Coordinates of C-alpha atoms and ligand atoms in Angstrom, one line a residue:
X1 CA 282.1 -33.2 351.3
X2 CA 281.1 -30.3 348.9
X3 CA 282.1 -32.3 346.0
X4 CA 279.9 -35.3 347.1
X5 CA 276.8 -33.1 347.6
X6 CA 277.6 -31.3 344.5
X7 CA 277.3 -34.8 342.9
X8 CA 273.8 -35.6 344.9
X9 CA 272.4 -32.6 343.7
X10 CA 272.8 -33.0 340.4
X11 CA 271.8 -36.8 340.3
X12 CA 268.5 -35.8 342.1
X13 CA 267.5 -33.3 339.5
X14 CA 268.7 -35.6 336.6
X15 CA 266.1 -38.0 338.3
X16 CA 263.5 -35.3 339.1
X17 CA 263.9 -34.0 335.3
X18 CA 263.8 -37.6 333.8
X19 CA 260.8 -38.6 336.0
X20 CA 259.0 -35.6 335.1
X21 CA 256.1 -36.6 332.7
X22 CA 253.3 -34.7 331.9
X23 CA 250.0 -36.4 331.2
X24 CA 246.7 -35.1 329.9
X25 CA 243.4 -35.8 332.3
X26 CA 241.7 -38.8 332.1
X27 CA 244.3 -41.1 331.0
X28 CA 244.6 -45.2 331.8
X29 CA 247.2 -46.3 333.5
X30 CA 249.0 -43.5 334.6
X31 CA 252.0 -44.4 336.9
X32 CA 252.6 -47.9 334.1
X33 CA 253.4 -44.7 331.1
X34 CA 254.8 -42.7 333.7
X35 CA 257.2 -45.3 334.2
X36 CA 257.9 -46.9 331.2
X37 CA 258.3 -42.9 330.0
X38 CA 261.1 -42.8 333.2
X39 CA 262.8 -45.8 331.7
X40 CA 263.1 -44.6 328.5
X41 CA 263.9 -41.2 328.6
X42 CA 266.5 -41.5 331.3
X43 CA 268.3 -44.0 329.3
X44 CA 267.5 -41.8 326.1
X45 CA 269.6 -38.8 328.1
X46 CA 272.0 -40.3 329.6
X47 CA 273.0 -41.5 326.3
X48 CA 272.2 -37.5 325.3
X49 CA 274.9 -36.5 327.7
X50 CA 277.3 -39.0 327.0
X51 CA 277.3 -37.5 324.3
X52 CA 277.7 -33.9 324.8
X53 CA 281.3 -35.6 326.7
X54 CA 281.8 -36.7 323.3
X55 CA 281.7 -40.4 324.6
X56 CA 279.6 -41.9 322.1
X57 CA 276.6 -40.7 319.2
X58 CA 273.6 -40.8 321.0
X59 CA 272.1 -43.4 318.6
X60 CA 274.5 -46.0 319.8
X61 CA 271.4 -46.0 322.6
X62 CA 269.9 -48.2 320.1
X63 CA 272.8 -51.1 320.1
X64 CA 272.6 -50.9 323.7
X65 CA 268.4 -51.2 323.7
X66 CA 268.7 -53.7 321.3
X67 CA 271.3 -55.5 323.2
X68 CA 269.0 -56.8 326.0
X69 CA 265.1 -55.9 324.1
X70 CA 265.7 -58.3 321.2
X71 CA 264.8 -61.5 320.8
X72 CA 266.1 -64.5 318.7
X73 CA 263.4 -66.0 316.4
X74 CA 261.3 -69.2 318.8
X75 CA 258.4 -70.6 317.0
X76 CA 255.8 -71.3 319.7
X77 CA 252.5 -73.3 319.6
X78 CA 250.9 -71.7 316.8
X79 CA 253.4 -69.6 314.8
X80 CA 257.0 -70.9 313.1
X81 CA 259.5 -67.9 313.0
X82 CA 262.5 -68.0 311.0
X83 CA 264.9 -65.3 310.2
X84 CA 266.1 -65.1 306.6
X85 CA 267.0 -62.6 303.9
X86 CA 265.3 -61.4 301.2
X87 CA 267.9 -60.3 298.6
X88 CA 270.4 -59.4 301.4
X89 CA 268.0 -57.3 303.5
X90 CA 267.6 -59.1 307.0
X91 CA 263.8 -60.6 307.5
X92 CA 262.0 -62.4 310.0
X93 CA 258.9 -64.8 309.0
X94 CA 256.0 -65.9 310.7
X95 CA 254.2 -69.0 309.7
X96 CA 250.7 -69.8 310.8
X97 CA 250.9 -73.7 312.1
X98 CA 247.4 -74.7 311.4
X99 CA 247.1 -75.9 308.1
X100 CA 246.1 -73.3 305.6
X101 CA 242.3 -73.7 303.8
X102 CA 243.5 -71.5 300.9
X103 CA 245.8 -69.0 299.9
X104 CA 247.1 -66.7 303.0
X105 CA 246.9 -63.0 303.3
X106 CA 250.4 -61.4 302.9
X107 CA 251.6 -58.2 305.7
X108 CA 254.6 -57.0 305.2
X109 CA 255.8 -54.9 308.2
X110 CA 257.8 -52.2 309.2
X111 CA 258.5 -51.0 312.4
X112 CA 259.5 -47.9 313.7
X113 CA 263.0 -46.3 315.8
X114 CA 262.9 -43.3 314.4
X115 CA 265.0 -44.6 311.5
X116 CA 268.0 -45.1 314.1
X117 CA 267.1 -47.9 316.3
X118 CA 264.9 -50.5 317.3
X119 CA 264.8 -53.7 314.9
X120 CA 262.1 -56.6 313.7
X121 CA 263.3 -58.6 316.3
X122 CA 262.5 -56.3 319.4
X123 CA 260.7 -58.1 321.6
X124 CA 257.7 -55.7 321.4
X125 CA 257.9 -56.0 317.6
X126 CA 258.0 -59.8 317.7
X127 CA 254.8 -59.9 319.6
X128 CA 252.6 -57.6 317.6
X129 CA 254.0 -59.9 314.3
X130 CA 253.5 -63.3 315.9
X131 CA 249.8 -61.8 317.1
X132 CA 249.1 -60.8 313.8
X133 CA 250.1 -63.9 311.9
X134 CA 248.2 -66.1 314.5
X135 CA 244.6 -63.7 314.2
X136 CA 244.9 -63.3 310.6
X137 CA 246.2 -66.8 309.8
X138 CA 248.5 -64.3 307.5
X139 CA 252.2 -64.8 306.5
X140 CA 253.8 -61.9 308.1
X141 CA 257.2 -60.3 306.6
X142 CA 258.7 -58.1 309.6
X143 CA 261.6 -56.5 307.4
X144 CA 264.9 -54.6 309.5
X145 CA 266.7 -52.0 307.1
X146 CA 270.4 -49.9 308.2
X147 CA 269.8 -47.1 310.3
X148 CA 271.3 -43.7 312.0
X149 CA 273.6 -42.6 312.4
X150 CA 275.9 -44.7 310.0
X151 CA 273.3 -44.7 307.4
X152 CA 271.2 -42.1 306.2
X153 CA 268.3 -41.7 303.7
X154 CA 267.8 -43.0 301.6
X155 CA 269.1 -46.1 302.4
X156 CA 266.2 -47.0 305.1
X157 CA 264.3 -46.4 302.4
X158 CA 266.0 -48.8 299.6
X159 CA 266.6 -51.4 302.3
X160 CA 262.7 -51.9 302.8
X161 CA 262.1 -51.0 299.0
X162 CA 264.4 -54.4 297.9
X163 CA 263.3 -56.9 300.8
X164 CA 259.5 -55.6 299.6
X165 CA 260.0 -56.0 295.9
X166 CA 260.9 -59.5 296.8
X167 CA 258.4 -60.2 298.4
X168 CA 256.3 -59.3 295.6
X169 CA 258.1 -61.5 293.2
X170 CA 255.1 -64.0 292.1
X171 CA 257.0 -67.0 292.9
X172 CA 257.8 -65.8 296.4
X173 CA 254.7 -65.2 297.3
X174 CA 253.6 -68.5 295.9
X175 CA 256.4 -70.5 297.7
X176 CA 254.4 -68.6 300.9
X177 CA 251.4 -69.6 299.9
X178 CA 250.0 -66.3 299.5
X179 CA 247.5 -64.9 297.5
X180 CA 248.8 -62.2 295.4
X181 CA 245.2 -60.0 295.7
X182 CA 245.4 -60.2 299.3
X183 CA 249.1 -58.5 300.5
X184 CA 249.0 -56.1 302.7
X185 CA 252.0 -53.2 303.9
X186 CA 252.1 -51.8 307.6
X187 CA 254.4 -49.8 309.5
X188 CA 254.5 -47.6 312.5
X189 CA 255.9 -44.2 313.0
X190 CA 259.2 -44.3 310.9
X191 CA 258.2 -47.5 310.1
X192 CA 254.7 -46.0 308.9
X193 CA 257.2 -43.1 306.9
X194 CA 258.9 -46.1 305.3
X195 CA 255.1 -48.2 304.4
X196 CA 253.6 -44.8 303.0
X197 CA 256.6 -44.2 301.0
X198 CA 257.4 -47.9 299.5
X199 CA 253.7 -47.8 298.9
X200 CA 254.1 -44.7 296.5
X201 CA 257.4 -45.8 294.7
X202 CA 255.4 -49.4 293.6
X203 CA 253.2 -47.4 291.2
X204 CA 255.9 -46.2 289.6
X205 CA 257.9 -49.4 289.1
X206 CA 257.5 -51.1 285.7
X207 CA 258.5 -54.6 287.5
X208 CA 255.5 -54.8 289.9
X209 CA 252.7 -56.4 288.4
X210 CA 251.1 -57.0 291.8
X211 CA 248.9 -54.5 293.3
X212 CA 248.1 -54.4 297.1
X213 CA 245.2 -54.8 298.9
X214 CA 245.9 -52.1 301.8
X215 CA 248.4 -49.9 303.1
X216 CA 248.5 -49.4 306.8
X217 CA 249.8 -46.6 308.7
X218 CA 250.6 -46.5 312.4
X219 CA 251.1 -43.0 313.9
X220 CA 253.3 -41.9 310.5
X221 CA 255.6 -39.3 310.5
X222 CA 255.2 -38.1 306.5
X223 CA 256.2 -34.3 306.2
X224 CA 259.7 -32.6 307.2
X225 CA 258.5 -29.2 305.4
X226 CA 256.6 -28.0 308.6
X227 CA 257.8 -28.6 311.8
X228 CA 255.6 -25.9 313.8
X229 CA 252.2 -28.1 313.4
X230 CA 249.2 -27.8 315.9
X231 CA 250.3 -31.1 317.0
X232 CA 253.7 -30.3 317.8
X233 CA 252.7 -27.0 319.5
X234 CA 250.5 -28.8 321.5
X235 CA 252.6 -32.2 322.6
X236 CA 255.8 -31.2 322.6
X237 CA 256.9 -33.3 326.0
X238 CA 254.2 -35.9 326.0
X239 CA 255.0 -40.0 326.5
X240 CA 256.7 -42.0 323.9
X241 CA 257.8 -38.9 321.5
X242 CA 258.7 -35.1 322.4
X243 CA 259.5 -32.7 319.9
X244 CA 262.8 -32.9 321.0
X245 CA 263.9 -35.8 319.7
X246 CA 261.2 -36.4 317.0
X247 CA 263.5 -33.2 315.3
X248 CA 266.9 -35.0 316.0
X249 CA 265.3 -38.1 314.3
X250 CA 263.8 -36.3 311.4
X251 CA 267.5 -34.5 311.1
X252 CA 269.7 -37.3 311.7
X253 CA 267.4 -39.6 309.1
X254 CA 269.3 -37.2 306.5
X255 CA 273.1 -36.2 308.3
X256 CA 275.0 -35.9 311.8
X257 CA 275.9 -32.7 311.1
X258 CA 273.6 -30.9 313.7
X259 CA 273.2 -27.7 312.2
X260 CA 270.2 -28.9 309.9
X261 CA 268.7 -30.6 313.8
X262 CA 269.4 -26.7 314.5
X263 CA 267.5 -25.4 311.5
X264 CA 264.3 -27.9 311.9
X265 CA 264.1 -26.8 315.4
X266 CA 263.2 -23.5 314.6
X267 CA 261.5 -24.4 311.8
X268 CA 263.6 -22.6 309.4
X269 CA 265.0 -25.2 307.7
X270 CA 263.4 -25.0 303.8
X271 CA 264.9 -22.6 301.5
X272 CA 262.4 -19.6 299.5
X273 CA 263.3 -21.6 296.4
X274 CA 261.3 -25.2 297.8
X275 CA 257.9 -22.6 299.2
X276 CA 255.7 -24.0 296.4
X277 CA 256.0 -27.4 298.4
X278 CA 254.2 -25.8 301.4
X279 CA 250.7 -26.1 300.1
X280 CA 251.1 -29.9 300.6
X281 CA 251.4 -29.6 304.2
X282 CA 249.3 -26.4 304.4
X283 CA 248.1 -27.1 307.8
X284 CA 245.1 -24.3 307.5
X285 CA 243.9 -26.4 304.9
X286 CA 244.3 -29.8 305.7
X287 CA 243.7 -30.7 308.8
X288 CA 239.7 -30.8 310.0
X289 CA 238.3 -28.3 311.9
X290 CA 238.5 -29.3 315.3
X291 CA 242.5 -29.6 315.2
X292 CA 243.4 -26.3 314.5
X293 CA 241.5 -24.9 317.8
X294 CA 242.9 -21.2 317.8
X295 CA 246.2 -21.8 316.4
X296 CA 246.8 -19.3 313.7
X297 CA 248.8 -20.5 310.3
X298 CA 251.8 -19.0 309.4
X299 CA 254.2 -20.5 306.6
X300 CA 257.5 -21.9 308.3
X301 CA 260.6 -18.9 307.8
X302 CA 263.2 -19.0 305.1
X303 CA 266.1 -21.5 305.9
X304 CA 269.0 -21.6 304.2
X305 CA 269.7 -22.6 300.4
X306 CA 272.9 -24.6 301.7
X307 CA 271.5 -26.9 303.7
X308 CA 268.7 -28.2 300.9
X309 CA 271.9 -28.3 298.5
X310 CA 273.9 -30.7 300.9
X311 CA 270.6 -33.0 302.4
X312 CA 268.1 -32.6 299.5
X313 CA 266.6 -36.0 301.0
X314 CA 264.7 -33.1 303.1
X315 CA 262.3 -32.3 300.1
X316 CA 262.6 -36.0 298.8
X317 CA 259.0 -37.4 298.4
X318 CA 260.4 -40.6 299.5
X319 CA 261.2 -39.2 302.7
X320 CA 258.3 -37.1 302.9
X321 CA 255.2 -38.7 301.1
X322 CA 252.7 -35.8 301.8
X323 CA 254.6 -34.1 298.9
X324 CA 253.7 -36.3 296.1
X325 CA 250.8 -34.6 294.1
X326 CA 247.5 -35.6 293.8
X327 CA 247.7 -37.3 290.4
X328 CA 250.4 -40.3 292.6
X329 CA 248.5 -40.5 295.5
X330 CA 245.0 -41.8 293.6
X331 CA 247.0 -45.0 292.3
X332 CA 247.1 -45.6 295.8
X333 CA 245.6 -48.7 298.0
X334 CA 243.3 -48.7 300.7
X335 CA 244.3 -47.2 303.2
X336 CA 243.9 -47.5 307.0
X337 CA 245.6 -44.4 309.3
X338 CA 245.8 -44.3 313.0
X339 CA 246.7 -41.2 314.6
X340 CA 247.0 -40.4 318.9
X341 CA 245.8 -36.9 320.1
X342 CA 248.8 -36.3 322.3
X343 CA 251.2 -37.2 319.8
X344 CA 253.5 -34.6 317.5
X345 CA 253.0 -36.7 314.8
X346 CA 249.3 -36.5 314.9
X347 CA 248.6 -34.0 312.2
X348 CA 251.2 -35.5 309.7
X349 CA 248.7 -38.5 309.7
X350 CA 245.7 -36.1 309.7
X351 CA 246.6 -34.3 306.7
X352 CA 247.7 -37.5 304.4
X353 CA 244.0 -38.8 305.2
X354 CA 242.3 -35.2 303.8
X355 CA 244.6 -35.3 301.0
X356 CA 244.4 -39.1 300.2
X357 CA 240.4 -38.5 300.4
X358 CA 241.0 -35.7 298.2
X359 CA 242.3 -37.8 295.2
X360 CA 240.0 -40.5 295.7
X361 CA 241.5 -43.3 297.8
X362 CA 239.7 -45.4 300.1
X363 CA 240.7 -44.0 303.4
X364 CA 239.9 -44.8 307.2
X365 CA 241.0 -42.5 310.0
X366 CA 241.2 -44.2 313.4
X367 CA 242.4 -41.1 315.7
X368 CA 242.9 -42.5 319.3
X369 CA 241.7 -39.9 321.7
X370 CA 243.6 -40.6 324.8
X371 CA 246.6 -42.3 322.7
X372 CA 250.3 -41.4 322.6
X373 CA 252.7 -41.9 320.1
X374 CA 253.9 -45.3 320.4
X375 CA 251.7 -47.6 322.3
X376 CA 250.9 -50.2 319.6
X377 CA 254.5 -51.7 320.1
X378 CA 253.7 -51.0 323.8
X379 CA 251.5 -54.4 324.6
X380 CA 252.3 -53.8 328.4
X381 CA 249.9 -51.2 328.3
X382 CA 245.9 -51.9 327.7
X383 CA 245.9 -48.8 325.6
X384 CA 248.5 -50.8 323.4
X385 CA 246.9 -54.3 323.2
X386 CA 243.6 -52.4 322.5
X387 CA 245.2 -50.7 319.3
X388 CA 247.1 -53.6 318.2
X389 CA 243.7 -55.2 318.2
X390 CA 241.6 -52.6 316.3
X391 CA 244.8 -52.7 314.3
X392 CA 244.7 -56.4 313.3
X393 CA 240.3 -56.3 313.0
X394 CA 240.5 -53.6 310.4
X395 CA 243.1 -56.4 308.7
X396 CA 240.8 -59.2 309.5
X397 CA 237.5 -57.1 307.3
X398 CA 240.1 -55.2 304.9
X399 CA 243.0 -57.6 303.5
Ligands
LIG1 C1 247.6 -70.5 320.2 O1 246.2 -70.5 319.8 C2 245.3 -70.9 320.8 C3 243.9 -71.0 320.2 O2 243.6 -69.9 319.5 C4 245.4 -69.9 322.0 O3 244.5 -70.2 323.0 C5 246.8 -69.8 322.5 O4 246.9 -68.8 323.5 C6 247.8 -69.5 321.4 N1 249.1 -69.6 321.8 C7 250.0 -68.6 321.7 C8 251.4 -68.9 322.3 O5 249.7 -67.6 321.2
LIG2 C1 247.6 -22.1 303.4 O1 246.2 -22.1 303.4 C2 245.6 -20.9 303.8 C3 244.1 -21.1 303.9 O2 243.6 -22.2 303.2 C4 246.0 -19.9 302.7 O3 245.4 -18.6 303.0 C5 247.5 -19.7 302.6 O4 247.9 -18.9 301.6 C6 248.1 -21.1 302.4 N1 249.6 -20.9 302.5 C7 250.4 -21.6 301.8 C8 251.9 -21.3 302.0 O5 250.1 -22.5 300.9

């Protein structure tokens, strides 16, 4: 008897703790993000636990998401989707049916999972892609790349680099029927990591002749230098992202081995050596006014040399593109940023737009007040097919 209400008790707090979600005032639809908040998190700690028994890696959460959330590729009345490869990295395609008037408009895509789950063919995904090819009457590229735990940076990064450098190949884009003045790269939260940085590397690549039209970034995450920002102060436990596991993502995007999840967490993580690198996340004098309310700046402590020896991809500019200097950035596209108040990632996106301003590029902020960090792949929620629409308008008058 005291074994079985041992058991009870700890089930009803699991459930109490896993129900448990915050919200702001004033936010639409509470109980539908307090729910799909529920589902997620209890999966995301059950997994966590199962892992602390040493059953599995907690990312294998993803194969079992992906197990039952993805969907195979169904053309339906108005788009064609095909999965293909584009020099070995997995793609899926989506074809406008109507018959084209002229050359297309080009997205290439990239979606988001923390760089250790989800996929292009999520079901959540596949929607926002098929809406966008039918809306623009744009050929849309949804790209997949390896992910955590078995792979680390940079091969997300490569993955995406080689299926968009394809892409880009003249004769692709012709056989597409796109027009080469008119592409487009998008990507939300790692996904939106993944778009900045790809977006950087092509001014530096002798082979790409073609430049883009926009860059477009979803809720990035674009700085591991500073882990203590307003926004993460602020939103630590908030729906779709807490700091919890936005650390263990940043951490495991480089190495299992927890102790550098240990060293982020504290923020303690970049050695004295790397402290010229914090001006370009220098918070204090980045972000705009209003988002630094009160907080006071201090520069993140001292971490250990050994762990930038063993996971330089840390201070890698290709994992963190608010580091490249100003000279890089002004080669850059226009550029379209969405960030959500109650999000950790919010400043991250903040600061890129001050800095990208800074050098010149064409930038537009569009900072959702009552949004949280992963609603656009959310279309359940109005909050999400709202965004995914303001998204795919600022294509419509931009690309
Ligand atoms: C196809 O396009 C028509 C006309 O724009 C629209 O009414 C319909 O909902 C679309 N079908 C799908 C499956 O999106
Ligand atoms: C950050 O910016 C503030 C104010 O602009 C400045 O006083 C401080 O020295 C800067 N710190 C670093 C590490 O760049």
């Amino acid at each position: 008897m005291g074994k079985k209400f041992f058991c009870l008790l700890i089930l009803v707090i699991f459930i109490a703790y896993s129900t448990h979600t915050p919200l702001p005032d004033g936010i639409e639809e509470p109980w539908k993000i307090i729910l799909l908040n529920t589902l997620l998190r209890t999966t995301a700690y059950l997994f966590l636990l199962a892992e602390m028994l040493g059953l599995v890696h907690f990312a294998e959460f993803t194969i079992f998401l992906s197990s039952f959330l993805n969907v195979s590729p169904v053309s339906d009345d108005n788009v064609t989707v095909k999965d293909t490869t584009f020099n070995n990295v997995p793609v899926r395609v989506y074809v406008p049916k109507r018959k084209p008037e002229s050359l297309r408009r080009g997205v290439f895509y990239i979606h988001g999972g923390g760089w250790c789950f989800a996929s292009n063919a999520m079901i959540n995904y596949d929607r926002l892609s098929r809406m966008t090819a039918d809306r623009l009457d744009a050929i849309v590229i949804a790209t997949n790349y390896r992910s955590a735990p078995k792979f680390h940076f940079p091969v997300q990064f490569e993955d995406t680099y080689t299926a968009l450098k394809w892409f880009l190949h003249p004769q692709i884009l012709e056989s597409y029927g796109i027009d080469p003045e008119r592409v487009g790269v998008s990507g939300d939260s790692a996904g939106g990591n993944l778009a900045a940085a790809v977006c950087q590397q092509l001014l530096e690549d002798p082979d790409i002749k073609i430049k883009l039209k926009t860059q477009s970034l979803i809720y990035p995450a674009l700085q591991t230098l500073d882990l203590d920002l307003p926004s993460y102060r602020e939103n630590p436990y908030y729906p779709f992202l807490s700091k919890l596991f936005m650390v263990r993502f940043w951490s495991e995007y480089f190495t299992t081995d927890r102790s550098l999840e240990k060293a982020m967490f504290s923020n303690q993580h970049v050695p004295v050596e790397s402290s010229h690198l914090f001006k370009f996340v220098n918070w204090s004098s980045l972000l705009p006014e209003r988002f630094k309310k009160g907080h006071v700046y201090s520069s993140p402590r001292q971490g250990s040399p050994e762990l930038a020896k063993k996971y330089p991809g840390f201070l890698d500019v290709r994992a963190a593109p608010l580091l490249a200097d100003d000279s890089k950035l002004r080669g850059l596209p226009q550029t379209y940023v969405i960030t959500c108040q109650y999000d950790v990632l919010r400043d991250d996106g903040l600061m890129y737009v001050t800095r990208l301003g800074n050098a010149g590029v064409q930038v537009i902020l569009d900072h959702i007040e009552d949004g949280f960090h992963g609603i656009i792949s959310l279309l359940q929620l109005n909050s999400g097919y709202k965004l995914a629409n303001q998204y795919i308008s600022w294509l419509h008058e931009n690309l």
